[in-house]
Amino acid sequence: MIYLCRHGETFHNREGRLQGRSESDLTPLGRAQAAAMGDLLFDLVRRDPPADWRIVASPLRRALNTAETIGARLSLPVEIDERLVEIDVGEWSNRLREEVRGENPHLHGDDAWGFHAPGGETYEIMMARLGAWLAEQAAEPERRLIVVSHGVAGRLLRGAYAGLSKAETLAQDIPQDAVYRLMAGQIDRLDCAPVTEPA
């Protein structure tokens, strides 16, 4: 079983910037979202011995900080797996999303537009690394994992798990206030308790 989370909101998210592999810290709302994920997961996994669970995260700070918040709630250490890192958007990294889209009108309406970044990662390369990670977990179905990754990476992980087409994969939601349960070939969205920006 896998519980898949996206990191909480970052300052780049709030500003509408493409993050890719660049670093951006969690906002106060993002930290509250991470805590809400921790509370939800605590309720979901508390029936099992804590030692049965592992938390694995992307090495990027926003995912790692979210995972550490969840780990503190569950009293579990956080492991890092480089394969869970977000898409590399190459020369578009840190740029405003609308600015990039304005410069590339031919990509309007293309859900895969982020994979066209100069010097960036293609859908096929990213799906190969995430698919390999997922296949490794499937080889040991008794594993119980809490995974903290990213928006695009999370879409591709769910798409690979469910056997979705490229279009279906990229059309999926990427919430920062929900957890996805991947179990027995099924994917369920579990919403966290609502949170607001701390005063």
CSV table of C-alpha atoms in Angstrom, one decimal:
chain,number,residue,atom,x,y,z
A,1,MET,CA,0.0,0.0,0.0
A,2,ILE,CA,1.2,3.5,-0.8
A,3,TYR,CA,-0.1,6.8,0.5
A,4,LEU,CA,1.0,9.4,-2.0
A,5,CYS,CA,1.3,13.1,-1.0
A,6,ARG,CA,2.2,16.3,-2.8
A,7,HIS,CA,4.3,18.8,-0.8
A,8,GLY,CA,2.4,21.8,0.7
A,9,GLU,CA,2.1,25.2,-1.0
A,10,THR,CA,5.4,27.0,-1.7
A,11,PHE,CA,6.2,30.6,-2.5
A,12,HIS,CA,6.8,29.7,-6.1
A,13,ASN,CA,3.4,28.0,-6.2
A,14,ARG,CA,1.8,31.1,-4.9
A,15,GLU,CA,3.6,33.3,-7.4
A,16,GLY,CA,2.7,31.1,-10.3
A,17,ARG,CA,6.4,30.2,-11.0
A,18,LEU,CA,7.6,27.0,-12.5
A,19,GLN,CA,9.7,25.2,-9.9
A,20,GLY,CA,11.0,22.0,-11.5
A,21,ARG,CA,14.2,21.1,-9.7
A,22,SER,CA,14.7,24.5,-8.1
A,23,GLU,CA,14.1,25.2,-4.4
A,24,SER,CA,11.3,27.2,-2.9
A,25,ASP,CA,10.2,27.1,0.7
A,26,LEU,CA,6.8,26.2,2.1
A,27,THR,CA,4.5,29.1,2.8
A,28,PRO,CA,2.7,29.3,6.2
A,29,LEU,CA,-0.3,27.7,4.4
A,30,GLY,CA,2.0,25.0,3.0
A,31,ARG,CA,3.3,24.2,6.5
A,32,ALA,CA,-0.3,24.0,7.7
A,33,GLN,CA,-1.2,21.7,4.8
A,34,ALA,CA,1.8,19.4,5.7
A,35,ALA,CA,0.5,19.2,9.3
A,36,ALA,CA,-3.0,18.4,8.0
A,37,MET,CA,-1.6,15.5,5.9
A,38,GLY,CA,0.3,14.3,9.0
A,39,ASP,CA,-3.0,14.3,11.0
A,40,LEU,CA,-4.9,12.4,8.3
A,41,LEU,CA,-2.1,9.9,7.9
A,42,PHE,CA,-1.9,9.4,11.6
A,43,ASP,CA,-5.6,8.4,11.6
A,44,LEU,CA,-5.1,6.2,8.6
A,45,VAL,CA,-2.1,4.2,9.8
A,46,ARG,CA,-2.5,4.1,13.6
A,47,ARG,CA,-4.1,0.6,13.5
A,48,ASP,CA,-0.8,-0.8,12.3
A,49,PRO,CA,2.5,-1.0,14.2
A,50,PRO,CA,4.5,2.2,13.3
A,51,ALA,CA,7.5,0.1,12.4
A,52,ASP,CA,5.4,-1.4,9.5
A,53,TRP,CA,5.5,2.0,7.7
A,54,ARG,CA,8.2,3.9,5.9
A,55,ILE,CA,8.2,7.5,4.7
A,56,VAL,CA,10.1,8.1,1.5
A,57,ALA,CA,10.5,11.6,-0.1
A,58,SER,CA,11.9,13.5,-3.0
A,59,PRO,CA,15.2,15.2,-2.0
A,60,LEU,CA,13.9,18.7,-2.9
A,61,ARG,CA,13.4,20.8,0.2
A,62,ARG,CA,9.7,21.4,-0.2
A,63,ALA,CA,9.0,17.7,-0.3
A,64,LEU,CA,11.5,16.9,2.4
A,65,ASN,CA,10.1,19.5,4.8
A,66,THR,CA,6.5,18.2,4.2
A,67,ALA,CA,7.7,14.6,4.8
A,68,GLU,CA,9.5,15.7,8.0
A,69,THR,CA,6.3,17.2,9.3
A,70,ILE,CA,4.4,14.0,8.6
A,71,GLY,CA,7.3,11.9,10.1
A,72,ALA,CA,7.2,14.0,13.3
A,73,ARG,CA,3.4,13.3,13.6
A,74,LEU,CA,3.9,9.6,13.0
A,75,SER,CA,7.3,9.3,14.9
A,76,LEU,CA,8.9,7.9,11.7
A,77,PRO,CA,12.2,8.8,10.0
A,78,VAL,CA,12.3,10.1,6.5
A,79,GLU,CA,14.2,8.3,3.7
A,80,ILE,CA,15.1,10.0,0.4
A,81,ASP,CA,14.8,8.6,-3.1
A,82,GLU,CA,16.2,10.7,-5.9
A,83,ARG,CA,13.8,9.1,-8.4
A,84,LEU,CA,10.8,10.9,-6.8
A,85,VAL,CA,12.2,14.3,-7.7
A,86,GLU,CA,10.0,16.7,-9.8
A,87,ILE,CA,10.2,17.2,-13.5
A,88,ASP,CA,13.2,19.2,-14.7
A,89,VAL,CA,11.9,22.2,-16.6
A,90,GLY,CA,15.3,23.3,-17.8
A,91,GLU,CA,15.5,26.9,-18.9
A,92,TRP,CA,12.0,27.6,-17.7
A,93,SER,CA,12.9,27.0,-14.1
A,94,ASN,CA,11.9,29.8,-11.7
A,95,ARG,CA,10.0,31.7,-14.5
A,96,LEU,CA,6.4,32.8,-14.3
A,97,ARG,CA,4.1,30.2,-15.7
A,98,GLU,CA,2.0,32.8,-17.6
A,99,GLU,CA,5.1,34.5,-19.0
A,100,VAL,CA,6.3,31.2,-20.5
A,101,ARG,CA,2.9,30.3,-21.8
A,102,GLY,CA,2.7,33.8,-23.4
A,103,GLU,CA,6.0,33.2,-25.2
A,104,ASN,CA,4.8,29.8,-26.5
A,105,PRO,CA,1.3,30.2,-27.8
A,106,HIS,CA,1.7,27.1,-29.9
A,107,LEU,CA,1.6,25.1,-26.7
A,108,HIS,CA,-1.8,26.5,-25.5
A,109,GLY,CA,-4.3,23.6,-24.9
A,110,ASP,CA,-1.4,21.1,-24.6
A,111,ASP,CA,-1.5,19.4,-21.1
A,112,ALA,CA,2.0,18.2,-21.8
A,113,TRP,CA,3.4,21.8,-22.4
A,114,GLY,CA,5.8,21.6,-19.4
A,115,PHE,CA,7.7,18.8,-21.1
A,116,HIS,CA,8.7,21.1,-24.0
A,117,ALA,CA,11.0,23.2,-21.9
A,118,PRO,CA,14.5,23.7,-23.5
A,119,GLY,CA,16.9,21.6,-21.6
A,120,GLY,CA,14.1,19.9,-19.6
A,121,GLU,CA,12.9,16.4,-19.1
A,122,THR,CA,10.6,14.6,-21.5
A,123,TYR,CA,7.5,12.7,-20.5
A,124,GLU,CA,9.0,9.4,-21.5
A,125,ILE,CA,12.2,9.9,-19.5
A,126,MET,CA,10.3,11.0,-16.4
A,127,MET,CA,7.7,8.1,-16.7
A,128,ALA,CA,10.6,5.6,-17.1
A,129,ARG,CA,12.2,6.6,-13.8
A,130,LEU,CA,9.0,6.8,-11.9
A,131,GLY,CA,7.7,3.6,-13.5
A,132,ALA,CA,10.9,1.8,-12.4
A,133,TRP,CA,10.5,3.1,-8.9
A,134,LEU,CA,6.8,1.9,-8.8
A,135,ALA,CA,7.7,-1.5,-10.3
A,136,GLU,CA,10.3,-2.0,-7.5
A,137,GLN,CA,7.6,-1.4,-4.9
A,138,ALA,CA,5.1,-3.7,-6.6
A,139,ALA,CA,7.7,-6.5,-6.3
A,140,GLU,CA,7.2,-6.3,-2.5
A,141,PRO,CA,3.4,-5.8,-2.2
A,142,GLU,CA,3.6,-6.0,1.6
A,143,ARG,CA,5.5,-2.7,1.8
A,144,ARG,CA,3.6,0.1,3.5
A,145,LEU,CA,4.9,3.4,2.2
A,146,ILE,CA,4.0,7.1,2.7
A,147,VAL,CA,5.5,8.9,-0.3
A,148,VAL,CA,6.0,12.7,-0.6
A,149,SER,CA,6.6,13.9,-4.0
A,150,HIS,CA,5.4,16.7,-6.4
A,151,GLY,CA,2.6,17.8,-8.7
A,152,VAL,CA,3.8,16.4,-12.0
A,153,ALA,CA,5.7,13.5,-10.5
A,154,GLY,CA,2.5,12.5,-8.5
A,155,ARG,CA,0.4,12.6,-11.6
A,156,LEU,CA,2.8,10.3,-13.4
A,157,LEU,CA,3.0,7.9,-10.5
A,158,ARG,CA,-0.7,7.6,-10.3
A,159,GLY,CA,-0.9,7.3,-14.1
A,160,ALA,CA,1.6,4.5,-14.1
A,161,TYR,CA,-0.1,2.7,-11.3
A,162,ALA,CA,-3.6,2.9,-12.9
A,163,GLY,CA,-2.3,2.2,-16.5
A,164,LEU,CA,-3.7,5.6,-17.7
A,165,SER,CA,-2.9,7.1,-21.1
A,166,LYS,CA,-0.7,10.1,-21.3
A,167,ALA,CA,-3.7,12.4,-21.7
A,168,GLU,CA,-5.5,10.9,-18.8
A,169,THR,CA,-2.3,11.0,-16.6
A,170,LEU,CA,-1.7,14.7,-17.3
A,171,ALA,CA,-5.4,15.7,-16.7
A,172,GLN,CA,-5.4,14.5,-13.1
A,173,ASP,CA,-5.7,16.9,-10.2
A,174,ILE,CA,-2.6,17.8,-8.1
A,175,PRO,CA,-4.0,18.9,-4.8
A,176,GLN,CA,-1.9,20.0,-1.8
A,177,ASP,CA,-4.6,19.2,0.7
A,178,ALA,CA,-5.2,15.5,0.0
A,179,VAL,CA,-3.6,12.1,0.1
A,180,TYR,CA,-4.0,9.4,-2.5
A,181,ARG,CA,-4.2,5.7,-1.4
A,182,LEU,CA,-2.8,3.3,-4.0
A,183,MET,CA,-3.9,-0.2,-3.0
A,184,ALA,CA,-5.0,-3.4,-4.9
A,185,GLY,CA,-4.9,-1.6,-8.2
A,186,GLN,CA,-7.2,1.1,-7.1
A,187,ILE,CA,-6.6,4.8,-6.3
A,188,ASP,CA,-8.7,6.7,-3.7
A,189,ARG,CA,-8.4,10.4,-2.9
A,190,LEU,CA,-8.6,11.2,0.8
A,191,ASP,CA,-9.1,14.9,1.6
A,192,CYS,CA,-7.4,16.5,4.6
A,193,ALA,CA,-9.3,18.7,7.1
A,194,PRO,CA,-9.5,22.2,5.7
A,195,VAL,CA,-6.7,24.6,6.8
A,196,THR,CA,-6.3,28.3,6.4
A,197,GLU,CA,-3.3,30.6,6.3
A,198,PRO,CA,-2.1,31.1,9.9
A,199,ALA,CA,-2.4,34.6,11.1
